[in-house]
Coordinates of C-alpha atoms and ligand atoms in Angstrom, one line a residue:
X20 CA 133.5 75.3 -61.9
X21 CA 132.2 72.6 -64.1
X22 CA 132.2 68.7 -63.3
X23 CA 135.6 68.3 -65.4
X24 CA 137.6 70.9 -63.7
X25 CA 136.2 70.4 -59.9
X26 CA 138.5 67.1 -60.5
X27 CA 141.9 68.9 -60.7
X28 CA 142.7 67.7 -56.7
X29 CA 142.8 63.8 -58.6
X30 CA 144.2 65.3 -61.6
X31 CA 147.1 67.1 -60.0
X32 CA 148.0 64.0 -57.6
X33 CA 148.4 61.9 -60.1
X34 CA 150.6 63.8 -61.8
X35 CA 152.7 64.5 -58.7
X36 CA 152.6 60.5 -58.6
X37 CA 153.8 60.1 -62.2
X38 CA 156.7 62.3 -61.2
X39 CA 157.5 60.8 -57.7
X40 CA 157.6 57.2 -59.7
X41 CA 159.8 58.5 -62.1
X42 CA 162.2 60.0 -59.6
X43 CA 162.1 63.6 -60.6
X44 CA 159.8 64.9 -57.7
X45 CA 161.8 63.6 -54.3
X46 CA 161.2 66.0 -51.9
X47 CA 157.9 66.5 -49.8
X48 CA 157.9 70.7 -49.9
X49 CA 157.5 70.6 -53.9
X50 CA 155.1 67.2 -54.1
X51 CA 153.0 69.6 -51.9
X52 CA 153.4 72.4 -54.7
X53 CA 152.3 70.1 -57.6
X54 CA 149.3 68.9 -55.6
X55 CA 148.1 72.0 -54.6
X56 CA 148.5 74.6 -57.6
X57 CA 145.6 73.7 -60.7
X58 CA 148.0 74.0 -63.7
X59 CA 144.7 74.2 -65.8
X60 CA 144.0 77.6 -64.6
X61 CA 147.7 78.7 -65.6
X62 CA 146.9 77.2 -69.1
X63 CA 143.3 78.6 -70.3
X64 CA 144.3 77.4 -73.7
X65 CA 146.8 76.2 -75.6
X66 CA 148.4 75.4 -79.5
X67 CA 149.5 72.1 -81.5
X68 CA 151.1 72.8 -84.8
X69 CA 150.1 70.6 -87.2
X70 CA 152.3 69.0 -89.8
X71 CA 151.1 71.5 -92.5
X72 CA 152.4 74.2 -90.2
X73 CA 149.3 75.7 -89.2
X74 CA 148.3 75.6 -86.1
X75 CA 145.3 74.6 -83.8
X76 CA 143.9 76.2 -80.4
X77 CA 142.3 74.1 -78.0
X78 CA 140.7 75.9 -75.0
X79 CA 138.4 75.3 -71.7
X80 CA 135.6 74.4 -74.3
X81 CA 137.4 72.1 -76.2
X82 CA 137.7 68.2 -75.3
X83 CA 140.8 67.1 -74.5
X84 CA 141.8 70.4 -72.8
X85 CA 141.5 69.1 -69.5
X86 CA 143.0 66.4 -70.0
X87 CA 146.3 67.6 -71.8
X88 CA 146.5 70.3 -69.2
X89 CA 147.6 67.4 -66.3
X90 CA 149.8 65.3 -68.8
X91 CA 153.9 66.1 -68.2
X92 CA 153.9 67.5 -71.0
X93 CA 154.8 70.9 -72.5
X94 CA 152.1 73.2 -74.1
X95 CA 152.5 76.2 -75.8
X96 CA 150.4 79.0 -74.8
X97 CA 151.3 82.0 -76.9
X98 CA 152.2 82.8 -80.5
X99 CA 153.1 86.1 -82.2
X100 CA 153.4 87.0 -85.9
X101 CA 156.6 87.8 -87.4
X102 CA 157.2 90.4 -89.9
X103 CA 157.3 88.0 -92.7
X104 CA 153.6 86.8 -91.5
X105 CA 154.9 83.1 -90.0
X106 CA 153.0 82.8 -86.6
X107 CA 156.1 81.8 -84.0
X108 CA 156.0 80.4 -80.4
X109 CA 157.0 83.4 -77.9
X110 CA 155.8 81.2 -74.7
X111 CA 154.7 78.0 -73.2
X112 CA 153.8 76.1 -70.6
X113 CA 157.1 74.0 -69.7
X114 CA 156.5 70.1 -68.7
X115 CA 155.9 69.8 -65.6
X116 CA 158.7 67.2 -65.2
X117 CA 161.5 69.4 -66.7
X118 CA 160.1 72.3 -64.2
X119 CA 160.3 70.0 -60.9
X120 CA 163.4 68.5 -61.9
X121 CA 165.1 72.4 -62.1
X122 CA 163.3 73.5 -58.9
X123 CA 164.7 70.1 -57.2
X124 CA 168.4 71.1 -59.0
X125 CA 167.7 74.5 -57.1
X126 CA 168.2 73.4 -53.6
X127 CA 165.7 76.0 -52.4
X128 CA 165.3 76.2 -48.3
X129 CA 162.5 77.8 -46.7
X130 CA 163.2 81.5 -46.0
X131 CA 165.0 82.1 -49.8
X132 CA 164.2 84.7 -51.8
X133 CA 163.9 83.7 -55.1
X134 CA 163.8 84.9 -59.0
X135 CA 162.1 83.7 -61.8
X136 CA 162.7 84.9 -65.6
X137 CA 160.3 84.2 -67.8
X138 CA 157.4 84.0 -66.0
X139 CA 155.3 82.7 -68.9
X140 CA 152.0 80.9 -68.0
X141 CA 152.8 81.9 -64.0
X142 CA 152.4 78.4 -62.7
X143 CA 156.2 77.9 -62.2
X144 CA 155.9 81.3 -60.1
X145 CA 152.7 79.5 -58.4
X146 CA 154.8 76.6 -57.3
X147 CA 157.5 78.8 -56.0
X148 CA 155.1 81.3 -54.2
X149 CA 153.0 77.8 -52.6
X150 CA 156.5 77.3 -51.6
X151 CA 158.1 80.3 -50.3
X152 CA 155.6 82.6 -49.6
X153 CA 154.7 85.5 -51.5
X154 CA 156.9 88.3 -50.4
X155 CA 160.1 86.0 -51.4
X156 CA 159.4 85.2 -54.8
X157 CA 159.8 87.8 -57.9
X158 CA 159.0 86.8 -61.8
X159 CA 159.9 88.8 -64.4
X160 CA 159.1 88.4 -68.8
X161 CA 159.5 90.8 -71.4
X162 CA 156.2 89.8 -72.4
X163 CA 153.6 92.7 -71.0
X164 CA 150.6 90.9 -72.0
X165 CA 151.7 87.2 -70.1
X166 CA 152.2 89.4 -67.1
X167 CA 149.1 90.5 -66.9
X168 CA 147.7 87.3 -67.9
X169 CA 149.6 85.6 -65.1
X170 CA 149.0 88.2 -62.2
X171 CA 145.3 87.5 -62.8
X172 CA 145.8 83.9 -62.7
X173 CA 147.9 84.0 -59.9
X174 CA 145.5 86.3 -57.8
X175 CA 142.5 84.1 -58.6
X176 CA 144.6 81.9 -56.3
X177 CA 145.1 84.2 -53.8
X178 CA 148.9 84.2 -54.4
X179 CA 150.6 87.3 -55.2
X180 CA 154.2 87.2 -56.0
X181 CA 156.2 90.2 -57.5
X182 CA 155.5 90.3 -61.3
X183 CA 157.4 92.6 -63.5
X184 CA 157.5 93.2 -67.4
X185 CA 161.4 93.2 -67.5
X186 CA 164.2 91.9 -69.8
X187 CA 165.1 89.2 -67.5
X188 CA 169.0 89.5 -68.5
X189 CA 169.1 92.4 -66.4
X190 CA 167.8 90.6 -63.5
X191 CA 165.5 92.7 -60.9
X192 CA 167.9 94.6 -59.1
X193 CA 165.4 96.8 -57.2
X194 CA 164.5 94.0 -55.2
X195 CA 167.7 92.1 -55.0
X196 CA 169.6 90.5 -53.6
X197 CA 168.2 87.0 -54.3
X198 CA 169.4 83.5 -53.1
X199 CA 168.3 81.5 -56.5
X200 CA 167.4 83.1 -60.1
X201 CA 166.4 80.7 -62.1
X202 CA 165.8 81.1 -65.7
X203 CA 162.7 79.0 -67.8
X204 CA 164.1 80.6 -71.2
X205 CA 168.0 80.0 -72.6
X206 CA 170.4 82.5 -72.7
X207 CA 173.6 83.1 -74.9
X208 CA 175.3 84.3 -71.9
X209 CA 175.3 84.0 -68.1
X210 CA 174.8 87.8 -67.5
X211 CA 177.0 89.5 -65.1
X212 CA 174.2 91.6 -63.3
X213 CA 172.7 88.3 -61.8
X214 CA 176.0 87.9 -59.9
X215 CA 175.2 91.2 -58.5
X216 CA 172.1 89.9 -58.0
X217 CA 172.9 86.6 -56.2
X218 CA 173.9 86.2 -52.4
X219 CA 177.8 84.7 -52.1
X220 CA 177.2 81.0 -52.3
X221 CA 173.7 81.6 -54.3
X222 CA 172.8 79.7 -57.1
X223 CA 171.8 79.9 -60.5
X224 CA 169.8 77.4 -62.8
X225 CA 170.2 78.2 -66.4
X226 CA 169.9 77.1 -70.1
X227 CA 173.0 78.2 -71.6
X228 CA 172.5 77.7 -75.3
X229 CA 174.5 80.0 -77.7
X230 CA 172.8 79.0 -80.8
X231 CA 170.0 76.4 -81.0
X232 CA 170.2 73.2 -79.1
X233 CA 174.1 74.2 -78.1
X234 CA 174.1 74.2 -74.5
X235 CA 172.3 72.5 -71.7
X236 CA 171.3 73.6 -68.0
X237 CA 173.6 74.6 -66.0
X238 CA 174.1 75.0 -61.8
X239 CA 175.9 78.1 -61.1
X240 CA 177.4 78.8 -57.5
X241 CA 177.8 82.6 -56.8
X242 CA 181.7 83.1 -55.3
X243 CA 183.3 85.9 -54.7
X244 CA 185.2 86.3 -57.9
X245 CA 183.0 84.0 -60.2
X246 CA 180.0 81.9 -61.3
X247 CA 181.2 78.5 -61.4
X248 CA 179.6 75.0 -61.5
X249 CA 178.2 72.1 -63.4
X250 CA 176.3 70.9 -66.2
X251 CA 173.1 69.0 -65.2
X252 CA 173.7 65.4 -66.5
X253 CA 169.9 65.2 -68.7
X254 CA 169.9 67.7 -71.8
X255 CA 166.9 69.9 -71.7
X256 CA 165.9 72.7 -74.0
X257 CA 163.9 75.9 -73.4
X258 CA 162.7 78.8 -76.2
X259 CA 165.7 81.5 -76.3
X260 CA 165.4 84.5 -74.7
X261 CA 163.7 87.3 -76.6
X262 CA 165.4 91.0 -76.5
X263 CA 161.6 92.7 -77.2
X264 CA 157.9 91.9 -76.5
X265 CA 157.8 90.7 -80.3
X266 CA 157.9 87.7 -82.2
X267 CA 161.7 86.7 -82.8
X268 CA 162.3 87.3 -86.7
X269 CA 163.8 84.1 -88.6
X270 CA 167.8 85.0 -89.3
X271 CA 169.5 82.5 -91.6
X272 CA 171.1 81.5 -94.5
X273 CA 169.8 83.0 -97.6
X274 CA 172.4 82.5 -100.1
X275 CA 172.5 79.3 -102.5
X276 CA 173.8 75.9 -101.5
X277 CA 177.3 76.0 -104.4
X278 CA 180.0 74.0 -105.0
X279 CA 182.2 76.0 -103.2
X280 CA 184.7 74.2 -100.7
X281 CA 183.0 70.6 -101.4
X282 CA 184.3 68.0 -98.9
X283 CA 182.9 65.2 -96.9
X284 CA 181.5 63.5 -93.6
X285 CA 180.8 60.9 -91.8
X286 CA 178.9 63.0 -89.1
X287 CA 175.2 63.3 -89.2
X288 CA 173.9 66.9 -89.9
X289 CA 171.7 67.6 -87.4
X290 CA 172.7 70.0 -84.3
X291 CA 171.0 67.0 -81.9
X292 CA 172.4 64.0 -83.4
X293 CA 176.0 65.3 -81.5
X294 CA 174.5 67.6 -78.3
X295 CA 177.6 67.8 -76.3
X296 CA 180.5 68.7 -79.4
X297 CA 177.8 70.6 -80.9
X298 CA 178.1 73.2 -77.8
X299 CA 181.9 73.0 -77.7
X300 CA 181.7 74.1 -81.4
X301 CA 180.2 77.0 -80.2
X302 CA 184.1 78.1 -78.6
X303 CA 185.1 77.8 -82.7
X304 CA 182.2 79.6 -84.7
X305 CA 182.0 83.1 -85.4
X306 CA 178.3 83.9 -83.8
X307 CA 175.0 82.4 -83.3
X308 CA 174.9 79.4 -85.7
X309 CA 171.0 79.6 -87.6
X310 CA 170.1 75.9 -88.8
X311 CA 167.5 75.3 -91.4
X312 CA 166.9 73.0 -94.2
X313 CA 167.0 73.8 -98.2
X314 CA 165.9 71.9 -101.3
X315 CA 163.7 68.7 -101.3
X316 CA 163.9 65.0 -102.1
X317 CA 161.4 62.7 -102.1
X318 CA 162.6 61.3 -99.1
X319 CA 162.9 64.9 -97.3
X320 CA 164.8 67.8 -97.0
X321 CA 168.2 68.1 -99.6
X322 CA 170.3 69.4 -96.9
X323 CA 170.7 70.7 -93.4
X324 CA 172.1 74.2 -93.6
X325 CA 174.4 76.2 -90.8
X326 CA 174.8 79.9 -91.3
X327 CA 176.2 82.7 -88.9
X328 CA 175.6 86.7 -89.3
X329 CA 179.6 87.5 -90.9
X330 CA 177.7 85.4 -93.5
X331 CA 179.8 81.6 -93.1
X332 CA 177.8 78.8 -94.0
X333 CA 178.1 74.8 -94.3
X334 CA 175.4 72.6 -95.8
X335 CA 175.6 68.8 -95.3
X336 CA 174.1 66.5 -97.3
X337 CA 170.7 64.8 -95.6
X338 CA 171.5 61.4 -97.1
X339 CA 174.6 59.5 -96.5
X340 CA 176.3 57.6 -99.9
X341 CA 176.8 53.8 -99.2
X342 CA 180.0 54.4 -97.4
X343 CA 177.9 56.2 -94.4
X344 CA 179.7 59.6 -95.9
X345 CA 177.4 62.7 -97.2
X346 CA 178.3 65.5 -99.0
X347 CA 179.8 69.1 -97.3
X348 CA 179.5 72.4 -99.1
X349 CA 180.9 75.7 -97.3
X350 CA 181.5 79.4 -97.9
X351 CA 181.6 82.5 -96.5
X352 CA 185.1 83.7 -94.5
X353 CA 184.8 80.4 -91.9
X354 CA 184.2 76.9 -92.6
X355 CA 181.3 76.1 -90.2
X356 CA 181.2 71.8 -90.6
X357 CA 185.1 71.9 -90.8
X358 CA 184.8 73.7 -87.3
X359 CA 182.6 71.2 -86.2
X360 CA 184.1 67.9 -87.5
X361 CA 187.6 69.0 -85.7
X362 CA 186.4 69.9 -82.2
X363 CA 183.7 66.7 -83.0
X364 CA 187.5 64.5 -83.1
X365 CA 189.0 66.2 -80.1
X366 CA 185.7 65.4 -78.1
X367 CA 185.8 61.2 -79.6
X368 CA 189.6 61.8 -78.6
X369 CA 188.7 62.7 -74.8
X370 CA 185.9 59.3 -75.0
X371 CA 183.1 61.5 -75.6
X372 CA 182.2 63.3 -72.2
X373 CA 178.4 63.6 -71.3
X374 CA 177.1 66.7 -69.7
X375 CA 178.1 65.5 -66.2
X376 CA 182.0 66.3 -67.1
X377 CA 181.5 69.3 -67.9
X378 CA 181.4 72.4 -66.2
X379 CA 181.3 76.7 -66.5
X380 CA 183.3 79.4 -64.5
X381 CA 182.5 82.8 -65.3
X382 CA 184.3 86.2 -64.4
X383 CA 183.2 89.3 -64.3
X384 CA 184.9 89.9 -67.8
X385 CA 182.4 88.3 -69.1
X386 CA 184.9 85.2 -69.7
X387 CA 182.6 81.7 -70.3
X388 CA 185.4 79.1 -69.6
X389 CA 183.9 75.7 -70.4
X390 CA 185.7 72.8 -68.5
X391 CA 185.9 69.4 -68.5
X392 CA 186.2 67.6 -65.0
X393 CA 187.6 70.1 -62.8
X394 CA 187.4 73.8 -63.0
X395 CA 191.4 73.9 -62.8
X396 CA 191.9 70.8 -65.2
X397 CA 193.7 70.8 -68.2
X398 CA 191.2 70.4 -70.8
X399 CA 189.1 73.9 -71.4
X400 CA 187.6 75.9 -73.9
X401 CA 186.7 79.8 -74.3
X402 CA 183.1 80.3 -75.1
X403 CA 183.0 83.3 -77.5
X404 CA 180.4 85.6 -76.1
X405 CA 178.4 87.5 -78.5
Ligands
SAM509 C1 159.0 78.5 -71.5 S1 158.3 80.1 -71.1 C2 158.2 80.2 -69.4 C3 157.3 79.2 -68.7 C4 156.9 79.7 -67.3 N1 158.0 79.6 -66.4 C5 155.7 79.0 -66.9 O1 155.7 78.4 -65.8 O2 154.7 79.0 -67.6 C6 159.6 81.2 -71.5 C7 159.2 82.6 -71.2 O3 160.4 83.4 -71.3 C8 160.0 84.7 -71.7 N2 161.1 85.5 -72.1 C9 161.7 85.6 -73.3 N3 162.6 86.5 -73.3 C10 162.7 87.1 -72.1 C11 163.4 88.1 -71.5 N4 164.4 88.8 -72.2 N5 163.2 88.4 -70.2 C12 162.2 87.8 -69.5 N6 161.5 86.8 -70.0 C13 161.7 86.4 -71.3 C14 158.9 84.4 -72.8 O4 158.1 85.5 -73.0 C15 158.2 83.2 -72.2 O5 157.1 83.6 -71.5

């Protein structure tokens, strides 16, 4: 061990400390965890993408490493490269802030058995397994090589979970049934085997995100008939779930930004600029929306671009004309911004609800109802599952 890493006791507390400040770390069981699992072992090395796009490994050699390991901060620990030769993230190292706050969100009790997907790095699973034991805790990714990686890691600790390489959509029903699944990658859709999965009254902490940046975590209860529960109130974001140990390809638009079905807005044309009505649009658009950028002015990109597969696409202008309005071309069989815009007025209309109004029940027809209030209120929209 050298002199830098033989610190990680200090290192680790007062990063436990920053979190307890903050609020996000409360209860004594997972302060412990924090303290007591080196997060520099679960992260050997790590990448930073420069603003040319290339990007830059720092390791156990490097300056710096150590000191980025114990920051909250995210790091991402593995790339792949895609067909088309553009290196892509496939898994990181979530911040340790967004990772206590879910495991807080999870209510877990001493005694639960618990399952993880994407076990990534393994230091999320090192937290549980400090905090459950090792025979109640199960992580799976569809990642071969990070589950190797991890198991080492892990067993360098002495801790040894239940790793699986699995698609983590299908759960792990060989060793279910599970009080908590949690989830550190988004999903398109709360999968119906984890509710054959879950214990009745269970939970489930998820990233529900249809397309990119549509959707936010959200706390499941398992009934008898449903999934149902809340939004958490903070918008977080986590990569989207792969379907293959392989780097995701790039889908979007390809076609050419025309002049057909010119219009206006007065909305800003990027998915993050309007979180919450940007999910709801997901209940109007035909597929996962891809979101890109085309052309170039000297003050950035030309325009933002929204495409789904049936071949719809919008692009909205990235500068606004003096009256705050910026141009809206659209083709393809639906008008993607139009889609937007409208359920972007019915959402003003309600006084603009943050997450913390809105909530999920689904059945086991694979029906996403999104709700606003109260699961039996008025206001509702279908989330069309892909
Ligand atoms: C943000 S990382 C997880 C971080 C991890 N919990 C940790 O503590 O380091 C997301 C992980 O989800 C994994 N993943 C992606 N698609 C998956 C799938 N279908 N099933 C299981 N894991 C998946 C990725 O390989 C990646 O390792």
């Amino acid at each position: 061990m050298t002199a830098t890493t033989s610190a990680w006791h200090e290192s680790a507390h007062r990063l436990a400390e920053e979190m307890a400040a903050s609020g996000i770390l409360r209860s004594p069981a997972w302060r412990d965890a924090v303290e007591a699992v080196p997060r520099h072992v679960f992260v050997p090395r790590f990448y930073v993408q420069q603003p040319d796009g290339q990007w830059t490994e720092t390791s156990a050699d490097d300056d710096g490493w150590f000191a980025a390991v114990y920051r909250n901060e995210p790091l991402v620990t593995e790339l792949a490269t895609t067909t088309k030769g553009n290196r892509v993230t496939v898994s990181s190292s979530t911040k340790p802030g967004l990772m206590v706050r879910m495991l807080e969100a999870l209510d877990v009790q001493d005694g639960h058995r618990v399952l993880e997907v994407g076990t990534g790095t393994g230091y999320n699973a090192a937290l549980l397994t400090h905090r459950l034991g090792a025979d109640r805790v199960f992580s799976v990714d569809i990642g071969a090589s990070l589950v190797d990686a991890a198991r080492c890691r892990l067993d360098r600790l002495g801790l040894a979970p239940t790793l699986a390489v699995a698609n983590g959509a299908e759960g792990l029903p060989a060793h279910a049934p599970f009080d908590r699944i949690i989830a550190t990658c988004s999903l398109p859709s709360i999968p119906w085997a984890w509710a054959e999965q879950v214990r009745e009254g269970g939970l489930v902490l998820v990233d529900l995100k249809p397309s990119t940046h549509a959707g936010n975590l959200v706390l499941l209860t398992r009934h008898a008939d449903r999934f149902e529960g809340r939004f958490l109130p903070q918008w977080a974001g986590f990569m989207a779930m792969r379907n293959t140990d392989r780097a995701p390809e790039a889908t979007g638009f390809v076609g050419e930004v025309n002049a057909s079905r010119r219009s206006s807005t007065r909305l800003e044309p990027t998915p993050w600029s309007s979180l919450v009505p940007w999910f709801l649009a997901q209940t109007r658009f035909p597929g996962e929306v891809a979101f890109g950028y085309r052309g170039a002015t000297s003050s950035g990109p030309e325009w933002a671009v929204f495409s789904t597969p049936d071949g719809s696409w919008s692009a909205v202008g990235m500068q606004a004309d003096e009256n705050g309005r910026r141009e809206t071309r659209q083709g393809g069989p639906v008008p993607l911004w139009d889609a937007f815009d409208e359920i972007h007025a019915t959402w003003d209309a309600l006084g603009g609800p943050a997450w913390d109004r809105l909530g999920l029940t689904v059945t086991p027809d694979e029906r996403h109802r999104i709700w606003l209030d109260e699961p039996e209120g008025s206001v509702g929209w279908d989330l069309l599952v892909q």
